[in-house]
Coordinates of C-alpha atoms in Angstrom, one line a residue:
Chain A
M20 CA 74.6 274.1 70.8
S21 CA 76.7 271.3 69.3
D22 CA 75.8 269.5 66.0
K23 CA 75.5 266.4 68.3
E24 CA 72.4 267.6 69.9
I25 CA 70.5 267.8 66.7
P26 CA 69.3 264.3 66.9
Y27 CA 68.3 264.7 70.5
R28 CA 66.3 267.8 69.7
K29 CA 64.7 266.1 66.6
V30 CA 63.5 263.2 68.6
K31 CA 62.2 265.0 71.5
K32 CA 60.4 267.5 68.9
M33 CA 58.9 264.5 67.1
L34 CA 57.7 262.9 70.5
E35 CA 56.3 266.3 71.4
E36 CA 54.3 266.3 68.0
I37 CA 52.9 262.6 68.6
V38 CA 52.0 263.7 72.1
D39 CA 50.1 266.7 70.9
T40 CA 48.1 264.8 68.2
L41 CA 47.2 262.0 70.2
G42 CA 46.2 264.6 72.8
E43 CA 43.9 266.1 70.5
K44 CA 42.6 262.7 69.2
K45 CA 42.3 261.1 72.7
E46 CA 38.4 261.5 72.9
Y47 CA 37.9 260.2 69.1
L48 CA 40.3 257.4 69.7
N49 CA 38.6 256.5 72.9
R50 CA 35.2 256.4 70.9
L51 CA 36.6 254.4 68.2
D52 CA 37.6 251.8 70.7
A53 CA 34.3 251.8 72.6
E54 CA 32.9 250.6 69.5
I55 CA 34.7 247.4 69.2
G56 CA 36.8 247.3 72.4
D57 CA 36.6 248.9 75.8
G58 CA 37.0 252.6 75.1
D59 CA 40.2 253.7 76.5
H60 CA 42.7 253.3 73.7
G61 CA 43.0 257.2 73.2
R62 CA 43.8 257.5 76.7
T63 CA 46.2 254.5 76.9
V64 CA 48.2 255.6 73.9
F65 CA 48.3 259.3 74.9
E66 CA 49.7 258.4 78.4
T67 CA 52.0 256.0 77.0
F68 CA 53.7 258.6 74.6
E69 CA 53.7 261.2 77.2
K70 CA 55.5 259.0 79.8
A71 CA 58.0 258.6 76.9
L72 CA 58.5 262.4 76.4
D73 CA 58.9 262.8 80.0
K74 CA 61.5 259.9 80.2
I75 CA 63.8 261.0 77.3
K76 CA 66.8 262.4 79.0
L77 CA 69.4 265.0 78.2
E78 CA 72.2 262.8 78.8
E79 CA 71.3 260.9 75.7
K80 CA 71.9 264.1 74.0
D81 CA 75.0 262.8 72.2
S82 CA 73.2 259.7 70.6
D83 CA 72.1 259.2 67.2
V84 CA 68.8 259.2 66.0
G85 CA 68.5 255.4 66.0
T86 CA 69.9 254.7 69.4
L87 CA 67.4 257.5 70.7
L88 CA 64.3 255.8 69.1
K89 CA 65.5 252.6 70.7
E90 CA 65.5 254.3 73.9
V91 CA 62.1 255.7 73.5
G92 CA 60.9 252.2 72.6
R93 CA 62.1 250.7 75.8
T94 CA 60.3 253.1 77.7
I95 CA 57.3 252.4 75.9
A96 CA 57.5 248.7 76.0
F97 CA 58.4 248.5 79.6
S98 CA 56.3 251.0 81.2
G99 CA 53.4 251.6 78.7
G100 CA 51.3 248.6 79.9
A101 CA 48.0 247.4 78.3
A102 CA 48.5 245.5 74.6
T103 CA 49.9 248.9 73.2
G104 CA 52.8 249.4 75.2
P105 CA 54.5 246.3 74.2
L106 CA 53.5 246.8 70.8
F107 CA 54.4 250.4 70.2
G108 CA 57.6 250.0 72.2
T109 CA 58.8 247.2 70.2
A110 CA 58.0 249.0 66.8
F111 CA 60.3 251.8 68.1
I112 CA 63.0 249.5 69.5
E113 CA 63.3 247.7 66.2
A114 CA 63.0 250.8 64.0
G115 CA 65.8 252.5 66.0
K116 CA 68.1 249.2 65.8
A117 CA 67.8 249.3 62.3
I118 CA 69.2 252.8 61.9
E119 CA 71.6 252.7 64.7
G120 CA 74.8 254.8 64.3
K121 CA 73.5 256.6 61.3
S122 CA 74.0 260.3 61.3
E123 CA 71.9 260.9 58.1
I124 CA 68.7 259.1 57.7
K125 CA 68.0 258.5 53.9
L126 CA 65.3 256.6 52.1
G127 CA 66.7 253.5 52.3
D128 CA 67.0 253.8 56.0
W129 CA 63.5 254.8 56.5
L130 CA 62.3 251.7 54.5
R131 CA 64.7 249.5 56.7
S132 CA 63.5 251.0 59.7
V133 CA 59.9 251.0 59.1
K134 CA 60.3 247.4 57.7
A135 CA 62.0 246.3 61.1
A136 CA 59.1 248.0 62.9
E137 CA 56.6 245.9 60.9
E138 CA 58.6 242.8 61.7
G139 CA 58.8 243.3 65.5
I140 CA 55.1 244.0 65.8
K141 CA 54.2 240.7 63.8
K142 CA 56.4 238.8 66.1
R143 CA 55.5 240.5 69.3
G144 CA 51.8 240.3 68.8
R145 CA 51.9 237.1 66.9
A146 CA 49.7 238.7 64.3
Q147 CA 49.8 239.0 60.5
V148 CA 48.7 241.9 57.9
G149 CA 45.0 242.0 57.2
E150 CA 43.8 241.1 60.7
K151 CA 42.5 244.5 61.6
T152 CA 45.5 245.8 63.7
M153 CA 48.2 248.7 63.9
L154 CA 50.1 246.1 61.3
D155 CA 47.7 247.0 58.4
T156 CA 48.9 251.0 58.7
I157 CA 52.4 250.3 59.1
H158 CA 52.6 247.7 56.1
W159 CA 51.2 250.2 53.7
V160 CA 53.8 252.4 54.7
S161 CA 56.5 250.1 54.2
E162 CA 55.2 249.0 50.8
S163 CA 54.8 252.5 49.8
L164 CA 58.5 253.1 50.9
Q165 CA 59.7 250.1 48.9
K166 CA 57.8 251.6 45.9
S167 CA 59.6 255.0 46.4
V168 CA 63.1 253.4 46.6
D169 CA 62.4 251.5 43.4
E170 CA 61.2 254.5 41.7
K171 CA 64.2 256.4 43.1
E172 CA 61.9 259.1 44.6
S173 CA 63.3 261.9 46.6
L174 CA 63.0 261.6 50.2
E175 CA 60.6 264.3 50.6
K176 CA 58.1 262.9 47.8
A177 CA 58.5 259.5 49.4
L178 CA 57.6 260.5 52.9
I179 CA 54.4 262.7 51.5
R180 CA 53.5 259.4 49.5
A181 CA 54.0 257.3 52.6
E182 CA 51.7 259.6 54.7
K183 CA 48.8 258.9 52.4
A184 CA 49.9 255.4 52.4
A185 CA 49.4 255.3 56.3
Q186 CA 46.1 256.8 55.9
E187 CA 44.8 254.5 53.3
G188 CA 46.2 251.5 55.5
M189 CA 44.2 252.9 58.3
E190 CA 40.9 253.3 56.3
S191 CA 41.6 249.7 55.1
T192 CA 40.7 248.2 58.4
R193 CA 37.0 249.4 58.2
D194 CA 36.1 246.5 55.8
I195 CA 38.2 243.6 57.7
V196 CA 36.7 241.3 60.4
S197 CA 39.1 241.4 63.3
K198 CA 41.4 238.7 63.8
R199 CA 43.3 239.9 67.0
G200 CA 43.1 241.2 70.3
R201 CA 40.0 241.9 72.3
S202 CA 38.0 243.0 69.2
S203 CA 38.5 239.5 67.5
R204 CA 35.8 238.1 69.8
L205 CA 33.2 240.4 68.3
G206 CA 33.9 238.7 64.7
E207 CA 31.6 240.0 62.0
R208 CA 30.5 242.8 64.2
T209 CA 33.9 244.5 63.7
K210 CA 33.1 245.0 60.2
G211 CA 32.5 248.8 59.2
H212 CA 34.7 250.0 62.3
L213 CA 38.1 251.5 61.9
D214 CA 40.6 249.7 64.1
P215 CA 41.6 252.2 67.1
G216 CA 45.3 250.9 66.8
A217 CA 45.6 251.3 63.2
T218 CA 44.2 254.7 63.6
S219 CA 46.5 255.8 66.5
S220 CA 49.3 254.3 64.3
Y221 CA 48.2 256.5 61.3
Y222 CA 48.3 259.7 63.7
I223 CA 51.8 258.7 65.2
F224 CA 53.2 258.1 61.5
S225 CA 51.7 261.3 60.3
S226 CA 53.4 263.3 63.2
I227 CA 56.6 261.8 62.7
I228 CA 56.7 262.7 58.9
K229 CA 55.3 266.1 59.4
N230 CA 58.2 266.5 61.9
C231 CA 60.9 265.3 59.3
L232 CA 59.3 267.5 56.5
D233 CA 59.4 270.7 58.6
Chain B
M25 CA 25.6 255.8 80.5
L26 CA 26.0 253.7 83.7
K27 CA 26.2 255.8 87.1
K28 CA 29.3 255.5 89.3
F29 CA 30.4 257.0 92.2
I30 CA 33.8 258.3 91.4
N31 CA 35.9 261.5 91.5
D32 CA 38.0 261.3 88.3
P33 CA 37.6 258.6 85.6
E34 CA 41.5 258.7 85.2
K35 CA 42.1 258.3 89.0
V36 CA 40.0 255.3 90.0
V37 CA 42.8 252.8 90.2
D38 CA 45.0 254.9 92.3
E39 CA 42.4 256.2 94.7
M40 CA 40.9 252.4 95.1
L41 CA 44.5 251.3 95.8
E42 CA 45.0 254.1 98.2
G43 CA 41.6 253.0 100.2
F44 CA 42.8 249.4 99.9
L45 CA 46.1 250.1 101.4
E46 CA 44.6 252.3 104.0
A47 CA 42.2 249.1 104.9
H48 CA 44.7 246.3 104.7
G49 CA 48.0 248.1 105.0
N50 CA 48.7 245.8 108.3
R51 CA 49.3 242.8 105.7
I52 CA 50.2 244.1 102.3
K53 CA 52.4 246.9 101.0
R54 CA 52.8 248.9 97.9
L55 CA 55.9 248.8 96.0
E56 CA 57.6 252.0 96.0
T57 CA 58.9 251.7 92.2
S58 CA 55.7 250.4 90.7
R59 CA 52.1 250.2 91.2
A60 CA 51.9 246.8 92.7
V61 CA 51.0 244.9 95.8
V62 CA 52.8 242.3 97.7
R63 CA 52.7 240.7 101.1
R64 CA 54.1 242.8 103.8
E65 CA 56.7 240.1 104.6
A66 CA 57.6 239.6 100.8
P67 CA 60.1 238.1 99.8
I68 CA 59.6 235.1 101.8
K69 CA 62.9 233.1 102.1
G70 CA 62.5 229.5 100.9
K71 CA 59.2 229.6 99.4
V72 CA 58.4 229.9 95.9
G73 CA 57.0 233.6 95.1
L74 CA 53.8 233.6 93.1
V75 CA 52.8 236.6 91.1
T76 CA 49.9 237.3 89.1
G77 CA 48.0 240.7 87.6
G78 CA 46.1 241.9 85.1
G79 CA 43.6 245.0 84.2
S80 CA 41.9 246.4 87.4
G81 CA 38.0 246.2 87.7
H82 CA 37.6 242.6 89.1
K83 CA 37.6 242.9 92.7
P84 CA 38.1 240.8 94.8
A85 CA 40.6 239.9 92.1
F86 CA 43.6 240.5 91.9
I87 CA 44.9 242.3 94.9
G88 CA 42.4 240.9 97.3
Y89 CA 44.2 237.6 97.0
V90 CA 47.6 238.7 98.0
G91 CA 48.3 236.9 101.4
E92 CA 48.9 233.5 103.4
G93 CA 48.3 230.6 101.4
L94 CA 47.6 232.6 98.2
M95 CA 49.7 235.2 96.0
D96 CA 52.8 237.1 97.0
G97 CA 52.5 239.8 94.6
V98 CA 50.0 241.5 92.1
A99 CA 50.8 244.2 89.4
V100 CA 47.9 246.5 89.3
G101 CA 46.8 247.5 85.5
N102 CA 44.3 250.5 84.7
I103 CA 40.7 249.2 84.3
F104 CA 40.7 246.2 82.1
A105 CA 44.1 246.6 80.8
S106 CA 47.2 245.0 81.5
P107 CA 49.9 246.4 84.1
S108 CA 53.3 247.1 82.2
A109 CA 56.2 244.9 81.9
Q110 CA 57.8 247.3 84.3
Q111 CA 55.2 246.7 87.1
I112 CA 55.3 243.1 86.5
H113 CA 59.1 242.9 86.7
D114 CA 59.2 244.9 89.9
T115 CA 56.6 242.5 91.5
V116 CA 58.6 239.6 90.5
K117 CA 61.8 240.9 92.0
A118 CA 60.0 241.8 95.3
V119 CA 58.6 238.5 95.9
D120 CA 61.6 236.3 95.0
G121 CA 63.0 234.7 97.9
G122 CA 65.6 232.9 96.4
K123 CA 63.4 229.7 95.1
G124 CA 62.4 231.2 91.9
V125 CA 58.8 233.0 91.1
L126 CA 55.9 231.6 89.3
C127 CA 53.6 234.0 87.3
V128 CA 50.0 233.1 86.6
L129 CA 48.0 235.1 84.1
G130 CA 44.9 235.0 82.3
N131 CA 44.9 234.2 78.3
Y132 CA 44.8 237.8 77.2
S133 CA 47.2 239.3 74.7
G134 CA 48.2 242.4 76.4
D135 CA 48.9 240.4 79.9
I136 CA 50.9 237.6 77.6
M137 CA 52.9 240.3 76.1
N138 CA 53.6 242.4 79.2
F139 CA 54.5 239.2 81.3
D140 CA 56.7 237.8 78.8
M141 CA 58.7 240.8 78.4
A142 CA 58.9 241.0 82.4
S143 CA 60.1 237.4 82.5
D144 CA 62.7 237.9 80.2
M145 CA 64.1 241.1 82.2
A146 CA 63.7 239.2 85.5
K147 CA 65.8 236.1 83.8
E148 CA 68.3 238.5 82.7
E149 CA 68.8 239.6 86.4
G150 CA 69.3 235.6 87.4
I151 CA 65.9 235.4 88.7
K152 CA 64.0 232.0 88.0
V153 CA 60.6 232.7 86.4
E154 CA 58.3 230.1 85.2
Q155 CA 54.7 231.1 83.6
V156 CA 51.5 229.5 83.5
I157 CA 48.5 231.0 81.2
I158 CA 45.0 230.3 82.3
N159 CA 42.2 229.3 79.9
D160 CA 39.4 228.0 81.5
D161 CA 36.6 229.8 79.9
V162 CA 34.4 227.4 77.9
G163 CA 32.6 230.2 76.4
S164 CA 35.4 231.9 74.3
G165 CA 36.1 229.0 72.1
S166 CA 35.6 225.6 70.9
R167 CA 37.7 222.6 72.1
D168 CA 40.0 222.7 69.1
Q169 CA 40.6 226.3 70.0
M170 CA 41.6 225.8 73.7
K171 CA 44.7 228.1 72.9
N172 CA 42.4 231.1 72.5
R173 CA 40.2 230.5 75.4
R174 CA 40.2 233.3 77.9
G175 CA 41.0 232.8 81.9
V176 CA 38.1 233.8 83.9
A177 CA 37.3 232.8 87.4
G178 CA 38.9 229.6 87.4
E179 CA 42.1 231.7 88.0
V180 CA 40.9 232.0 91.5
V181 CA 40.8 228.3 92.0
V182 CA 44.5 228.1 90.7
W183 CA 45.6 230.6 92.8
K184 CA 44.2 228.8 95.9
L185 CA 45.8 225.8 94.9
I186 CA 49.4 227.3 94.0
G187 CA 49.2 229.4 97.3
A188 CA 49.0 226.1 99.4
K189 CA 51.3 224.3 97.3
A190 CA 54.2 226.8 97.6
A191 CA 53.3 227.5 101.4
E192 CA 54.2 223.6 101.8
G193 CA 57.6 224.5 100.6
A194 CA 57.1 222.9 97.1
N195 CA 59.9 223.9 94.6
L196 CA 59.2 226.0 91.4
E197 CA 58.7 223.0 89.2
E198 CA 56.2 221.4 91.6
V199 CA 54.3 224.5 91.9
K200 CA 54.1 225.0 88.3
K201 CA 53.0 221.5 87.8
V202 CA 50.0 222.0 90.3
A203 CA 49.1 225.1 88.2
E204 CA 49.0 223.2 85.1
K205 CA 47.1 220.3 86.6
A206 CA 44.5 222.9 88.0
N207 CA 44.4 224.7 84.8
A208 CA 43.9 221.4 82.7
N209 CA 41.1 220.3 85.1
T210 CA 39.1 223.4 85.2
R211 CA 36.3 224.7 83.2
S212 CA 34.0 227.8 83.6
M213 CA 31.3 229.6 81.6
G214 CA 29.6 232.9 82.4
V215 CA 26.3 234.5 81.6
A216 CA 25.4 238.4 81.7
H217 CA 21.9 240.3 81.6
S218 CA 23.4 243.4 82.0
P219 CA 26.6 245.3 80.7
C220 CA 29.4 246.9 82.9
A221 CA 31.0 250.3 82.0
V222 CA 34.8 251.3 81.9
P223 CA 34.8 254.7 83.9
S224 CA 35.1 257.5 81.3
M225 CA 32.9 260.2 82.7
K226 CA 32.7 262.1 86.0
Y227 CA 29.8 260.3 86.9
G228 CA 30.1 256.9 85.5
G229 CA 30.9 255.3 81.8
E230 CA 29.5 253.9 78.6
E231 CA 28.3 250.3 78.6
T232 CA 30.7 248.1 77.0
F233 CA 28.2 246.0 75.1
H234 CA 24.5 246.2 74.8
L235 CA 21.6 243.9 75.8
G236 CA 18.0 244.4 75.1
E237 CA 15.4 244.5 78.0
D238 CA 14.7 240.8 77.6
E239 CA 18.3 239.7 76.7
M240 CA 21.2 237.8 77.9
E241 CA 24.5 236.7 76.9
I242 CA 25.6 233.3 77.4
G243 CA 29.4 232.6 77.6
V244 CA 30.1 236.4 78.2
G245 CA 33.8 237.2 79.2
H246 CA 35.0 239.1 81.8
H247 CA 35.3 242.4 80.1
G248 CA 32.0 242.2 78.3
E249 CA 33.4 240.0 75.4
P250 CA 30.5 238.4 73.5
G251 CA 30.1 234.6 74.4
V252 CA 28.5 231.7 72.3
E253 CA 25.0 233.2 72.2
K254 CA 22.9 236.3 72.7
T255 CA 19.3 234.9 74.0
K256 CA 16.1 235.8 75.3
M257 CA 16.1 236.0 79.4
K258 CA 15.6 232.4 81.0
T259 CA 15.0 231.4 84.4
A260 CA 17.8 230.6 86.9
D261 CA 17.2 226.8 86.7
E262 CA 17.4 227.0 82.8
V263 CA 20.5 229.2 82.5
T264 CA 22.0 227.1 85.3
Q265 CA 21.1 223.9 83.2
I266 CA 22.7 225.3 79.8
L267 CA 26.1 226.5 81.7
A268 CA 26.6 223.4 83.6
E269 CA 26.1 221.2 80.4
K270 CA 28.6 223.1 78.3
V271 CA 31.0 222.8 81.4
L272 CA 30.4 219.3 82.2
E273 CA 30.5 218.1 78.6
D274 CA 33.6 220.2 77.8
L275 CA 36.3 218.4 80.2
P276 CA 34.3 216.1 80.2
F277 CA 33.4 215.5 84.0
K278 CA 32.2 212.0 84.8
T279 CA 30.7 209.9 87.1
A280 CA 32.3 209.5 90.6
D281 CA 34.5 212.6 89.7
E282 CA 35.0 214.7 92.8
V283 CA 34.7 218.5 92.0
N284 CA 35.2 222.0 93.6
V285 CA 32.3 224.4 92.7
L286 CA 32.9 228.3 92.4
I287 CA 29.8 230.4 91.4
S288 CA 31.0 233.9 91.1
G289 CA 28.8 236.9 90.8
L290 CA 29.8 239.4 88.2
G291 CA 29.3 242.5 90.3
S292 CA 25.7 243.4 90.6
T293 CA 23.9 239.9 90.8
A294 CA 22.5 239.2 94.5
L295 CA 23.9 236.3 96.6
L296 CA 20.4 235.3 96.8
E297 CA 20.4 234.6 93.0
L298 CA 23.8 232.9 93.3
Y299 CA 22.5 230.5 95.9
I300 CA 19.5 229.6 93.6
V301 CA 22.0 228.7 90.9
Y302 CA 23.9 226.6 93.2
R303 CA 20.8 224.7 94.2
K304 CA 19.9 223.9 90.8
L305 CA 23.8 222.9 90.1
A306 CA 23.9 220.7 93.0
Q307 CA 20.8 219.0 91.5
I308 CA 22.4 218.6 88.2
L309 CA 25.6 217.2 89.6
K310 CA 23.9 214.8 92.0
K311 CA 21.9 213.2 89.2
R312 CA 25.2 212.7 87.2
K313 CA 26.7 211.3 90.4
I314 CA 29.6 214.0 90.6
K315 CA 30.6 214.6 94.0
I316 CA 31.0 218.1 95.3
Y317 CA 33.9 218.3 97.4
R318 CA 33.9 221.7 98.2
S319 CA 31.9 224.8 97.0
Y320 CA 32.4 228.8 97.0
I321 CA 29.6 230.9 96.3
G322 CA 30.0 234.7 96.2
E323 CA 31.9 237.4 94.3
F324 CA 35.4 236.1 93.5
F325 CA 36.1 237.7 90.5
T326 CA 34.0 240.4 89.2
S327 CA 33.6 242.8 85.8
L328 CA 32.9 245.7 87.7
E329 CA 29.0 246.2 87.7
M330 CA 28.1 243.4 85.2
G331 CA 24.8 241.8 86.0
G332 CA 25.3 238.1 85.6
F333 CA 27.4 235.0 87.1
S334 CA 29.9 232.4 86.3
I335 CA 30.3 228.6 87.0
T336 CA 33.6 227.1 87.7
L337 CA 34.1 223.2 88.1
T338 CA 37.4 221.8 88.9
R339 CA 38.2 218.0 88.9
L340 CA 40.2 217.1 91.7
D341 CA 42.6 214.3 92.7
D342 CA 43.8 213.8 96.4
E343 CA 46.7 216.4 95.8
L344 CA 44.4 219.2 94.8
K345 CA 41.9 218.3 97.6
R346 CA 44.6 218.8 100.3
L347 CA 45.6 221.9 98.7
L348 CA 42.0 223.0 98.5
D349 CA 41.6 222.5 102.1
A350 CA 44.7 224.2 103.4
P351 CA 44.0 227.7 105.2
A352 CA 44.4 230.9 103.5
N353 CA 44.4 234.5 104.4
S354 CA 44.1 237.5 102.6
P355 CA 42.4 240.9 102.8
L356 CA 39.4 239.5 100.5
F357 CA 39.6 235.6 100.8
V358 CA 40.0 233.9 104.4
Q359 CA 39.7 230.4 104.7
A360 CA 40.3 228.7 108.4

């Protein structure tokens, strides 16, 4: 096996990890969604990432991680459907673009990549932080990474910290009144419920980090 | 839980589509590349292609309206979830007869993102694509929040009108103008006394919202989104009065206006009840000296098995009247 295949194997393993986790949490995410939406979020995100895993091709094995993430993002964005396809897809496309061509992903690259994903979601979903969406998870992550960069932390420490931040971001949606998507029509009634998109985003992010720390 | 006759909650859309194609395959076909339905003769040379799409669960919308004098193609999403950009893109491509394609969609964030991306993809391939977003639902926002209003049964009226316009041989600009005019002159509002359920179990699914035995939701959305008010049950006349007033005052519709009326059952409300509603609505319009030019009463845009109905009024001018009267022939909508 050549060194060049390493990025491909990494990204593929990362996707497998995400699909496994989302498979385990499918019913839970469906239930969360049923509280403030229509109850299919778990199934939708699971199928979306399963499709992306199916499609990631061996011919792309010579690509770097950034390019591969971009390709994964394109599959998710164009074939995912629902609101989640375009949003998660855009996140991966932008995250990939930000680190295209890099052979080694350092802490600064992580920050750039996550920030790009955050901006991409904002633009695609015409959303802002604090509206009870997946942005709330990802924003806590980018803030945490920024702090780690400022404090010159090691990559490992920064990723462990970012994972915790993702969880806190997800938890923060419990107190927010929804302002975006279908749940926004429930207004005050959304208070006290976790946002399903912020929750699946946490699982996805957590899987990515777990995969990188292995 | 609400009971349903299904086999597997994850296969309802595919199995429905198999049955639909078996029944109507002489007039429509499924794309090989994507879950989408187009007219058998698509693409039609020299005619603007018309595409819509959205989540499933709204029969006869959306696929029931693929046919002559109506839509050319529909991208079929999962229950209440937008089809993917890929599906929409493939549909657009399949119906482009060289005169461009108009996409008409309801105002939902998922649909908008996917249609946007699909349009970008099609444009990159040199296809002329325009888009009109329908937002006729008075129950989903005040007049100054028009941009946030959902698209509901008014979409059917828009499809009928642009279908006729495109069939006349109009160009993309002209068809788009009719869609915008129709949308600007259409207002709807719904009410429900019982919920629907997205299939999630072997024999059914969980209710998407809850209403007490004696309650109803005024302004309910097509997926069970809450409306303007949850209130005690009222009689047909009382409910019709409330909905009609909200709809009439919003545009506003005025004396001497000529309108199309569309009353659509939401899935499990009897036609008997819909005619009782129509009776009252006709009385109200007569009193205000608003003339009913045409009326459609039945199930045109449902929400699975939701109990309730919606009222849609469209103000007509000569062009819209002509287009409304034009023949149409699709699997679930026929007008001689």
